[in-house]
Tab-separated table of C-alpha atoms and ligand atoms in Angstrom:
chain	number	residue	atom	x	y	z
A	1	MET	CA	0.000	0.000	0.000
A	2	ALA	CA	1.224	3.551	-0.748
A	3	PRO	CA	2.616	5.367	2.308
A	4	LEU	CA	-0.126	7.259	4.126
A	5	ASN	CA	1.848	9.261	6.628
A	6	VAL	CA	5.328	10.363	7.670
A	7	GLU	CA	5.851	7.223	9.771
A	8	ASP	CA	5.169	5.044	6.698
A	9	PHE	CA	7.912	6.943	4.863
A	10	ARG	CA	10.192	6.532	7.879
A	11	ILE	CA	9.765	2.754	7.673
A	12	LEU	CA	10.552	2.785	3.943
A	13	ALA	CA	13.636	4.925	4.616
A	14	ARG	CA	14.793	2.464	7.290
A	15	ARG	CA	14.558	-0.401	4.793
A	16	ARG	CA	16.411	1.399	2.062
A	17	LEU	CA	19.228	3.180	3.877
A	18	PRO	CA	22.305	1.537	5.372
A	19	ARG	CA	21.643	1.180	9.073
A	20	GLY	CA	24.403	3.599	10.083
A	21	MET	CA	22.994	6.300	7.836
A	22	PHE	CA	19.390	5.748	8.899
A	23	GLU	CA	20.376	6.004	12.543
A	24	TYR	CA	22.397	9.147	11.829
A	25	VAL	CA	19.221	10.762	10.512
A	26	ASP	CA	16.665	9.224	12.825
A	27	ARG	CA	18.155	9.026	16.263
A	28	GLY	CA	19.052	11.460	19.008
A	29	THR	CA	22.042	11.731	21.267
A	30	GLU	CA	23.332	10.006	24.432
A	31	ASP	CA	20.306	8.323	26.125
A	32	GLU	CA	17.802	9.916	23.712
A	33	VAL	CA	15.831	11.365	26.603
A	34	GLY	CA	15.643	14.667	24.719
A	35	LEU	CA	14.387	12.989	21.558
A	36	ARG	CA	11.710	11.034	23.437
A	37	SER	CA	10.504	14.153	25.217
A	38	VAL	CA	10.288	16.029	21.888
A	39	HIS	CA	7.727	13.446	20.770
A	40	SER	CA	5.931	12.894	24.075
A	41	GLY	CA	5.734	16.686	24.590
A	42	LEU	CA	3.975	17.062	21.252
A	43	GLU	CA	1.537	14.270	22.122
A	44	GLN	CA	0.690	15.775	25.491
A	45	VAL	CA	-0.501	19.075	24.028
A	46	LYS	CA	-4.197	18.736	23.121
A	47	LEU	CA	-6.216	21.010	20.867
A	48	ARG	CA	-9.792	22.158	21.459
A	49	PRO	CA	-12.240	20.576	19.026
A	50	ARG	CA	-14.705	23.252	17.875
A	51	VAL	CA	-17.828	22.779	15.781
A	52	LEU	CA	-20.219	24.668	13.497
A	53	ASN	CA	-17.729	27.174	12.122
A	54	ASP	CA	-17.396	27.539	8.354
A	55	VAL	CA	-14.352	25.378	7.703
A	56	SER	CA	-15.240	24.472	4.120
A	57	ALA	CA	-11.861	25.699	2.846
A	58	PRO	CA	-9.289	26.417	5.559
A	59	ASP	CA	-6.601	28.795	4.325
A	60	THR	CA	-3.168	27.420	5.260
A	61	SER	CA	-1.262	30.325	3.692
A	62	THR	CA	0.858	32.790	5.604
A	63	VAL	CA	3.610	35.388	5.215
A	64	VAL	CA	7.066	34.676	6.634
A	65	LEU	CA	9.803	37.327	6.531
A	66	GLY	CA	8.006	39.021	3.673
A	67	ASP	CA	7.405	35.841	1.632
A	68	ALA	CA	3.856	34.650	0.939
A	69	LEU	CA	3.806	30.869	1.512
A	70	PRO	CA	0.972	28.396	0.851
A	71	MET	CA	1.675	26.753	4.214
A	72	PRO	CA	3.691	27.731	7.283
A	73	VAL	CA	6.526	25.281	6.626
A	74	ILE	CA	10.177	25.592	5.618
A	75	VAL	CA	12.388	22.625	4.720
A	76	SER	CA	15.099	22.743	7.373
A	77	PRO	CA	18.820	22.569	6.612
A	78	THR	CA	20.147	19.041	7.045
A	79	ALA	CA	23.799	18.175	6.543
A	80	VAL	CA	24.535	15.328	4.161
A	81	ALA	CA	20.997	15.114	2.723
A	82	GLY	CA	22.877	14.338	-0.489
A	83	LEU	CA	23.837	10.946	0.915
A	84	LEU	CA	20.252	9.743	1.272
A	85	TRP	CA	19.496	9.928	-2.444
A	86	HIS	CA	21.653	10.780	-5.426
A	87	ASP	CA	21.714	14.613	-5.610
A	88	GLY	CA	19.524	14.665	-2.516
A	89	GLU	CA	19.706	18.416	-1.977
A	90	VAL	CA	18.519	19.114	-5.523
A	91	GLN	CA	15.636	16.674	-4.997
A	92	LEU	CA	14.668	18.401	-1.730
A	93	ALA	CA	14.831	21.843	-3.331
A	94	ARG	CA	12.577	20.670	-6.172
A	95	ALA	CA	10.118	19.075	-3.734
A	96	ALA	CA	9.965	22.317	-1.725
A	97	ARG	CA	9.511	24.302	-4.957
A	98	ARG	CA	6.559	22.088	-5.930
A	99	ALA	CA	5.036	22.699	-2.519
A	100	GLY	CA	5.713	26.448	-2.883
A	101	ILE	CA	7.796	26.623	0.295
A	102	PRO	CA	11.449	27.525	0.997
A	103	PHE	CA	14.312	25.047	1.140
A	104	CYS	CA	17.216	25.997	3.371
A	105	VAL	CA	20.593	24.921	1.930
A	106	ALA	CA	22.975	23.670	4.630
A	107	THR	CA	26.600	24.746	4.957
A	108	GLN	CA	27.441	21.040	5.083
A	109	SER	CA	25.607	20.236	1.877
A	110	MET	CA	26.993	17.803	-0.715
A	111	THR	CA	25.845	20.119	-3.497
A	112	THR	CA	26.766	23.784	-3.715
A	113	MET	CA	24.090	26.444	-3.379
A	114	GLU	CA	24.928	27.586	-6.939
A	115	GLU	CA	24.287	24.126	-8.381
A	116	ILE	CA	21.052	23.741	-6.407
A	117	ALA	CA	19.877	27.135	-7.700
A	118	GLU	CA	20.752	26.136	-11.263
A	119	ARG	CA	19.111	22.708	-11.133
A	120	ALA	CA	16.033	23.756	-9.176
A	121	PRO	CA	15.358	27.123	-10.845
A	122	GLY	CA	12.674	29.158	-9.156
A	123	ALA	CA	13.150	27.394	-5.805
A	124	ASN	CA	12.929	29.730	-2.808
A	125	LEU	CA	16.379	29.102	-1.300
A	126	TRP	CA	17.502	30.108	2.157
A	127	PHE	CA	21.036	29.515	3.416
A	128	GLN	CA	22.167	28.052	6.747
A	129	LEU	CA	25.512	29.190	8.103
A	130	TYR	CA	27.833	27.305	10.401
A	131	VAL	CA	30.860	29.271	11.533
A	132	PHE	CA	34.202	27.480	11.405
A	133	GLU	CA	37.410	27.903	13.381
A	134	ASP	CA	38.608	29.705	10.254
A	135	ARG	CA	35.992	32.470	10.169
A	136	LYS	CA	36.714	33.593	6.631
A	137	ILE	CA	35.248	30.367	5.182
A	138	GLY	CA	31.838	31.369	6.527
A	139	TRP	CA	32.190	34.982	5.411
A	140	GLN	CA	32.942	33.797	1.865
A	141	LEU	CA	29.798	31.655	1.945
A	142	LEU	CA	27.772	34.718	2.907
A	143	GLU	CA	29.092	36.527	-0.171
A	144	ARG	CA	28.157	33.567	-2.369
A	145	ALA	CA	24.652	33.437	-0.913
A	146	LYS	CA	24.258	37.175	-1.496
A	147	ALA	CA	25.466	36.859	-5.098
A	148	LEU	CA	22.772	34.224	-5.696
A	149	GLY	CA	20.086	36.599	-4.445
A	150	ILE	CA	19.373	34.601	-1.267
A	151	ARG	CA	17.675	36.897	1.257
A	152	ASN	CA	17.117	34.707	4.298
A	153	LEU	CA	20.019	33.456	6.386
A	154	LEU	CA	19.698	30.943	9.203
A	155	PHE	CA	22.721	31.246	11.467
A	156	THR	CA	22.904	28.041	13.527
A	157	VAL	CA	24.415	28.676	16.951
A	158	ASP	CA	23.522	25.588	19.000
A	159	THR	CA	26.314	23.221	17.993
A	160	ALA	CA	29.345	24.240	20.035
A	161	ARG	CA	30.408	20.578	20.222
A	162	SER	CA	29.896	17.536	18.084
A	163	PRO	CA	27.126	15.676	19.964
A	164	LYS	CA	27.716	12.223	21.427
A	165	LYS	CA	26.004	9.771	19.101
A	166	GLU	CA	27.184	6.499	20.565
A	167	TRP	CA	25.268	4.215	18.177
A	168	ASN	CA	27.033	5.886	15.275
A	169	THR	CA	30.334	4.881	16.817
A	170	ARG	CA	28.998	1.346	17.146
A	171	ASN	CA	27.369	1.071	13.729
A	172	GLY	CA	30.429	2.404	11.939
A	173	PHE	CA	28.863	5.538	10.442
A	174	GLY	CA	30.303	8.976	11.015
A	175	ILE	CA	31.110	12.142	9.147
A	176	PRO	CA	33.671	12.062	7.638
A	177	ILE	CA	32.904	8.465	6.665
A	178	GLN	CA	35.619	6.150	7.877
A	179	PRO	CA	36.119	2.750	6.275
A	180	SER	CA	35.178	-0.064	8.663
A	181	LEU	CA	34.116	-3.701	8.482
A	182	VAL	CA	30.713	-2.946	10.050
A	183	GLY	CA	30.204	-0.096	7.565
A	184	ALA	CA	31.156	-2.315	4.604
A	185	MET	CA	28.717	-5.054	5.713
A	186	ASP	CA	26.008	-2.409	6.073
A	187	LEU	CA	26.529	-1.397	2.423
A	188	LEU	CA	26.436	-5.007	1.268
A	189	VAL	CA	23.055	-5.677	2.845
A	190	HIS	CA	21.583	-2.463	1.381
A	191	PRO	CA	22.429	-2.937	-2.307
A	192	ARG	CA	19.677	-0.628	-3.581
A	193	TRP	CA	21.213	2.340	-1.775
A	194	THR	CA	24.770	1.253	-2.496
A	195	LEU	CA	24.101	1.032	-6.245
A	196	SER	CA	21.691	3.915	-6.747
A	197	VAL	CA	23.465	6.432	-4.525
A	198	MET	CA	27.091	5.614	-3.705
A	199	ALA	CA	27.991	3.731	-6.890
A	200	ARG	CA	26.320	6.446	-8.982
A	201	TYR	CA	28.404	9.133	-7.261
A	202	MET	CA	31.562	7.085	-7.728
A	203	LEU	CA	30.857	6.685	-11.448
A	204	THR	CA	30.007	10.359	-12.014
A	205	THR	CA	31.309	13.033	-9.647
A	206	GLY	CA	33.322	10.797	-7.315
A	207	ILE	CA	33.030	10.304	-3.569
A	208	PRO	CA	30.718	13.021	-2.177
A	209	VAL	CA	32.364	16.002	-0.504
A	210	TYR	CA	31.224	18.858	1.674
A	211	ALA	CA	30.691	20.986	-1.386
A	212	HIS	CA	30.895	24.401	0.303
A	213	TYR	CA	34.338	23.910	1.729
A	214	PRO	CA	36.925	25.970	-0.151
A	215	PRO	CA	39.097	24.011	-2.611
A	216	GLU	CA	42.174	24.216	-0.382
A	217	TYR	CA	40.254	22.456	2.408
A	218	LEU	CA	37.874	20.354	0.347
A	219	THR	CA	37.473	17.357	2.585
A	220	ARG	CA	36.632	14.027	1.101
A	221	MET	CA	33.834	12.482	3.157
A	222	THR	CA	36.004	9.404	3.579
A	223	ARG	CA	39.058	11.158	4.945
A	224	ALA	CA	39.870	10.059	8.457
A	225	SER	CA	39.942	13.534	9.972
A	226	ALA	CA	38.891	16.940	8.760
A	227	MET	CA	41.429	19.771	8.834
A	228	PRO	CA	41.305	21.756	12.081
A	229	ASN	CA	40.414	24.972	10.251
A	230	VAL	CA	37.207	23.484	8.898
A	231	LYS	CA	35.986	22.242	12.251
A	232	LEU	CA	32.930	24.069	13.546
A	233	ALA	CA	33.911	26.881	15.893
A	234	ARG	CA	34.112	25.801	19.535
A	235	LYS	CA	34.188	29.421	20.611
A	236	LEU	CA	31.082	31.014	19.184
A	237	THR	CA	29.812	34.187	20.862
A	238	TRP	CA	27.480	37.121	20.322
A	239	ASP	CA	30.458	38.869	18.689
A	240	ASP	CA	30.021	36.385	15.834
A	241	VAL	CA	26.362	37.355	15.579
A	242	ASP	CA	27.416	41.021	15.401
A	243	GLU	CA	29.912	40.187	12.669
A	244	VAL	CA	27.315	38.241	10.663
A	245	ARG	CA	24.839	41.107	11.138
A	246	ARG	CA	27.435	43.544	9.726
A	247	ARG	CA	28.072	41.319	6.737
A	248	TRP	CA	24.466	40.297	5.938
A	249	ASP	CA	21.883	42.876	4.990
A	250	GLY	CA	19.112	40.358	4.275
A	251	ASN	CA	17.021	38.726	6.989
A	252	LEU	CA	19.148	37.226	9.753
A	253	VAL	CA	17.515	34.395	11.691
A	254	ILE	CA	19.353	32.847	14.655
A	255	LYS	CA	18.684	29.103	14.765
A	256	GLY	CA	18.833	27.117	17.980
A	257	VAL	CA	17.580	29.648	20.558
A	258	MET	CA	15.984	27.881	23.546
A	259	ASP	CA	16.100	30.511	26.253
A	260	ARG	CA	14.207	33.743	26.771
A	261	GLU	CA	17.336	35.729	27.661
A	262	ASP	CA	19.113	34.518	24.524
A	263	ALA	CA	16.041	35.463	22.498
A	264	GLN	CA	16.111	38.964	24.003
A	265	GLN	CA	19.801	39.204	23.180
A	266	ALA	CA	19.012	38.210	19.572
A	267	VAL	CA	16.625	41.190	19.413
A	268	LEU	CA	19.311	43.529	20.771
A	269	ARG	CA	21.822	42.253	18.203
A	270	GLY	CA	19.468	43.119	15.376
A	271	ALA	CA	18.227	39.670	14.335
A	272	ASP	CA	15.103	39.567	12.196
A	273	GLY	CA	14.066	36.188	13.526
A	274	ILE	CA	14.925	33.190	15.661
A	275	VAL	CA	14.283	29.485	15.336
A	276	VAL	CA	13.284	28.024	18.687
A	277	SER	CA	14.838	24.603	18.196
A	278	CYS	CA	16.373	21.785	20.215
A	279	HIS	CA	17.894	20.576	16.937
A	280	GLY	CA	15.382	17.740	16.748
A	281	GLY	CA	16.714	16.194	19.980
A	282	ARG	CA	20.149	15.832	18.351
A	283	ASN	CA	22.333	18.074	20.523
A	284	LEU	CA	21.809	18.557	24.296
A	285	ASP	CA	20.111	15.414	25.562
A	286	ALA	CA	19.016	17.201	28.743
A	287	SER	CA	17.253	19.929	26.766
A	288	PRO	CA	13.516	20.532	27.155
A	289	PRO	CA	11.560	20.129	23.933
A	290	ALA	CA	11.356	23.300	21.816
A	291	LEU	CA	7.556	23.282	22.078
A	292	GLN	CA	7.788	23.588	25.857
A	293	VAL	CA	9.919	26.749	25.891
A	294	LEU	CA	8.267	28.314	22.848
A	295	PRO	CA	5.346	30.121	24.586
A	296	GLY	CA	7.628	31.953	27.037
A	297	ILE	CA	10.022	32.985	24.284
A	298	ALA	CA	7.218	34.033	21.923
A	299	ASP	CA	5.657	36.150	24.683
A	300	ALA	CA	8.992	37.837	25.354
A	301	VAL	CA	10.091	38.641	21.791
A	302	GLY	CA	7.304	37.668	19.368
A	303	HIS	CA	6.329	41.309	18.844
A	304	LYS	CA	9.916	42.285	17.956
A	305	LEU	CA	11.046	39.599	15.537
A	306	THR	CA	9.773	36.564	13.620
A	307	VAL	CA	9.595	33.454	15.773
A	308	LEU	CA	10.036	30.174	13.906
A	309	ALA	CA	10.348	26.789	15.590
A	310	ASP	CA	11.062	23.135	14.940
A	311	SER	CA	11.689	19.678	16.368
A	312	GLY	CA	9.533	16.600	16.131
A	313	ILE	CA	7.002	17.549	13.454
A	314	ARG	CA	5.523	14.425	11.874
A	315	ARG	CA	1.828	15.441	11.611
A	316	GLY	CA	-0.137	18.465	10.453
A	317	SER	CA	-1.560	18.786	13.961
A	318	HIS	CA	2.020	19.213	15.227
A	319	ILE	CA	2.336	22.284	13.005
A	320	ALA	CA	-0.870	23.670	14.523
A	321	LYS	CA	0.500	23.058	18.037
A	322	PHE	CA	3.681	25.000	17.266
A	323	LEU	CA	1.646	27.866	15.806
A	324	ALA	CA	-0.652	27.844	18.834
A	325	CYS	CA	2.402	28.123	21.075
A	326	GLY	CA	3.608	31.238	19.240
A	327	ALA	CA	5.545	30.215	16.103
A	328	ARG	CA	4.891	32.070	12.856
A	329	ALA	CA	5.950	28.974	10.896
A	330	VAL	CA	7.814	25.720	11.447
A	331	LEU	CA	10.831	23.971	10.005
A	332	VAL	CA	10.788	20.275	9.163
A	333	GLY	CA	14.005	18.259	9.173
A	334	ARG	CA	13.603	14.502	9.235
A	335	ALA	CA	10.078	14.277	7.773
A	336	PRO	CA	11.041	15.264	4.191
A	337	LEU	CA	14.320	13.342	4.569
A	338	TYR	CA	12.352	10.125	5.200
A	339	GLY	CA	10.306	10.851	2.072
A	340	MET	CA	13.390	11.557	0.012
A	341	ALA	CA	15.258	8.495	1.267
A	342	ALA	CA	12.240	6.400	0.222
A	343	SER	CA	11.701	7.844	-3.264
A	344	GLY	CA	13.642	11.035	-3.994
A	345	GLU	CA	11.825	14.234	-4.950
A	346	GLN	CA	8.468	12.418	-5.205
A	347	GLY	CA	8.730	11.068	-1.674
A	348	ALA	CA	9.828	14.396	-0.171
A	349	HIS	CA	6.997	16.165	-1.968
A	350	ALA	CA	4.480	13.535	-0.853
A	351	VAL	CA	5.524	14.142	2.765
A	352	LEU	CA	5.036	17.903	2.399
A	353	GLU	CA	1.631	17.335	0.801
A	354	ILE	CA	0.621	14.961	3.626
A	355	LEU	CA	1.583	17.612	6.195
A	356	ARG	CA	-0.433	20.264	4.323
A	357	GLU	CA	-3.477	18.030	4.109
A	358	GLU	CA	-3.264	17.055	7.782
A	359	LEU	CA	-2.943	20.725	8.753
A	360	ASP	CA	-6.109	21.420	6.735
A	361	HIS	CA	-7.913	18.608	8.624
A	362	CYS	CA	-6.659	19.857	11.964
A	363	MET	CA	-7.870	23.392	11.175
A	364	ALA	CA	-11.275	22.001	10.209
A	365	PHE	CA	-11.640	19.944	13.409
A	366	THR	CA	-10.570	22.875	15.572
A	367	GLY	CA	-12.838	25.312	13.726
A	368	HIS	CA	-10.271	27.575	12.066
A	369	GLY	CA	-10.672	29.019	8.572
A	370	SER	CA	-7.275	30.732	8.688
A	371	LEU	CA	-3.985	30.470	10.562
A	372	ASP	CA	-4.450	33.934	12.118
A	373	THR	CA	-6.841	32.604	14.723
A	374	ILE	CA	-4.581	29.754	15.828
A	375	THR	CA	-3.414	31.214	19.124
A	376	ARG	CA	-2.799	29.901	22.637
A	377	ASP	CA	-6.569	29.737	23.020
A	378	VAL	CA	-6.637	26.684	20.721
A	379	ILE	CA	-4.832	24.581	23.308
A	380	ALA	CA	-7.216	22.516	25.418
A	381	ARG	CA	-6.862	23.186	29.146
A	382	GLU	CA	-7.916	21.050	32.087
A	383	CYS	CA	-11.221	22.249	33.491
B	401	LIG	C1	20.375	14.395	9.406
B	401	LIG	C2	20.223	15.774	9.979
B	401	LIG	C3	21.212	16.729	9.731
B	401	LIG	C4	21.061	18.023	10.235
B	401	LIG	N1	21.992	18.967	9.910
B	401	LIG	C5	21.817	20.259	10.298
B	401	LIG	C6	22.711	21.276	9.872
B	401	LIG	O1	23.671	21.016	9.141
B	401	LIG	N2	22.474	22.530	10.288
B	401	LIG	C7	21.421	22.851	11.098
B	401	LIG	O2	21.241	24.012	11.445
B	401	LIG	N3	20.556	21.899	11.515
B	401	LIG	C8	20.723	20.625	11.124
B	401	LIG	N4	19.828	19.662	11.515
B	401	LIG	C9	18.689	20.033	12.371
B	401	LIG	C10	17.483	20.432	11.518
B	401	LIG	O3	17.728	21.596	10.771
B	401	LIG	C11	16.249	20.674	12.388
B	401	LIG	O4	16.525	21.663	13.352
B	401	LIG	C12	15.754	19.408	13.090
B	401	LIG	O5	15.971	18.287	12.283
B	401	LIG	C13	14.266	19.552	13.400
B	401	LIG	O6	13.741	18.390	13.976
B	401	LIG	P1	12.953	17.275	13.125
B	401	LIG	O7	14.002	16.505	12.379
B	401	LIG	O8	12.295	16.463	14.163
B	401	LIG	O9	11.997	17.986	12.196
B	401	LIG	C14	19.946	18.361	11.036
B	401	LIG	C15	18.965	17.391	11.281
B	401	LIG	C16	19.084	16.118	10.756
B	401	LIG	C17	17.995	15.119	11.012
């Protein structure tokens, strides 16, 4: 039977991808307490069913940072999406274009932003910046994004260390990819992926690389250790935000803000937006879920900048819950990746369409003809 929901696509992705790669995408960090609470937190929030409103055609459209979007969703930046399907980033950009929503190109993409723009013309591209020990690499990327006409920059600030993903040590998968017996066996038992993705790269462009790294540092994904200069910055401070603000005159959105004081600081530093995100339960295992801290942050700064949020979205009702808690729109990371890993652009687009349709249903059952009325009041309270 054709996949009916995001979980169906997740199961297909699990079958198709080498185990190490699937777990890299799917799992959390350390004991996965953070990841579990992302999902249980979303389940615990209940919405008020309302009846006898005209919900014949709920309008899921919105405006985010000046862009009119048919639904309040942005495809989140995900490193190495290009390993899940041949030319994965191009497929994701095309799927987002079909859905009419933005696709955020990651710094650690396998395909350059220029190539994505060329092969997915008309896609609404955003760019996600990681800052490296060698700052000038990031500043050059900003210039390239500007030259392409990209207006929205997500500056990710929540990854001061590489998180502890113990199963990836055990299953032999890591970035950069290191040859191992477990990894080789994994490829052998997933021939569809090995032939359609890795073998295809090897026969065409060669082993995938982090395409945005400058030629002098271009790091093959299989090299045992990356050069120190292209490691993500361990010392990242508000001075870096100031520097990015000076260099970027488009919209600057700080991604990974989970605290009200940090959100207030983002306002003071001139950010146009923040993404309230616990990185999908992939960084600090002891973190609360983004949904839990969102209302306090939205109350504090929602009138001063655009509040976006992510982590855990697998259903249209999850989008409604994030909006009810104060987000203008949400980002989705794994959901479209599952779709793409299952069947490329078609699968990623099907996931986005499922989310849109489920959001429409959720709006109908809660009595909302437009997103404007989805406020805190939509959340069911104990009587
Ligand atoms: C495989 C994978 C790679 C990711 N890489 C990045 C990245 O390079 N930069 C970034 O800002 N966030 C990255 N993220 C986090 C996502 O942008 C997003 O915040 C998170 O996935 C949202 O949670 P969700 O996957 O439950 O939707 C990554 C997430 C995944 C699953």
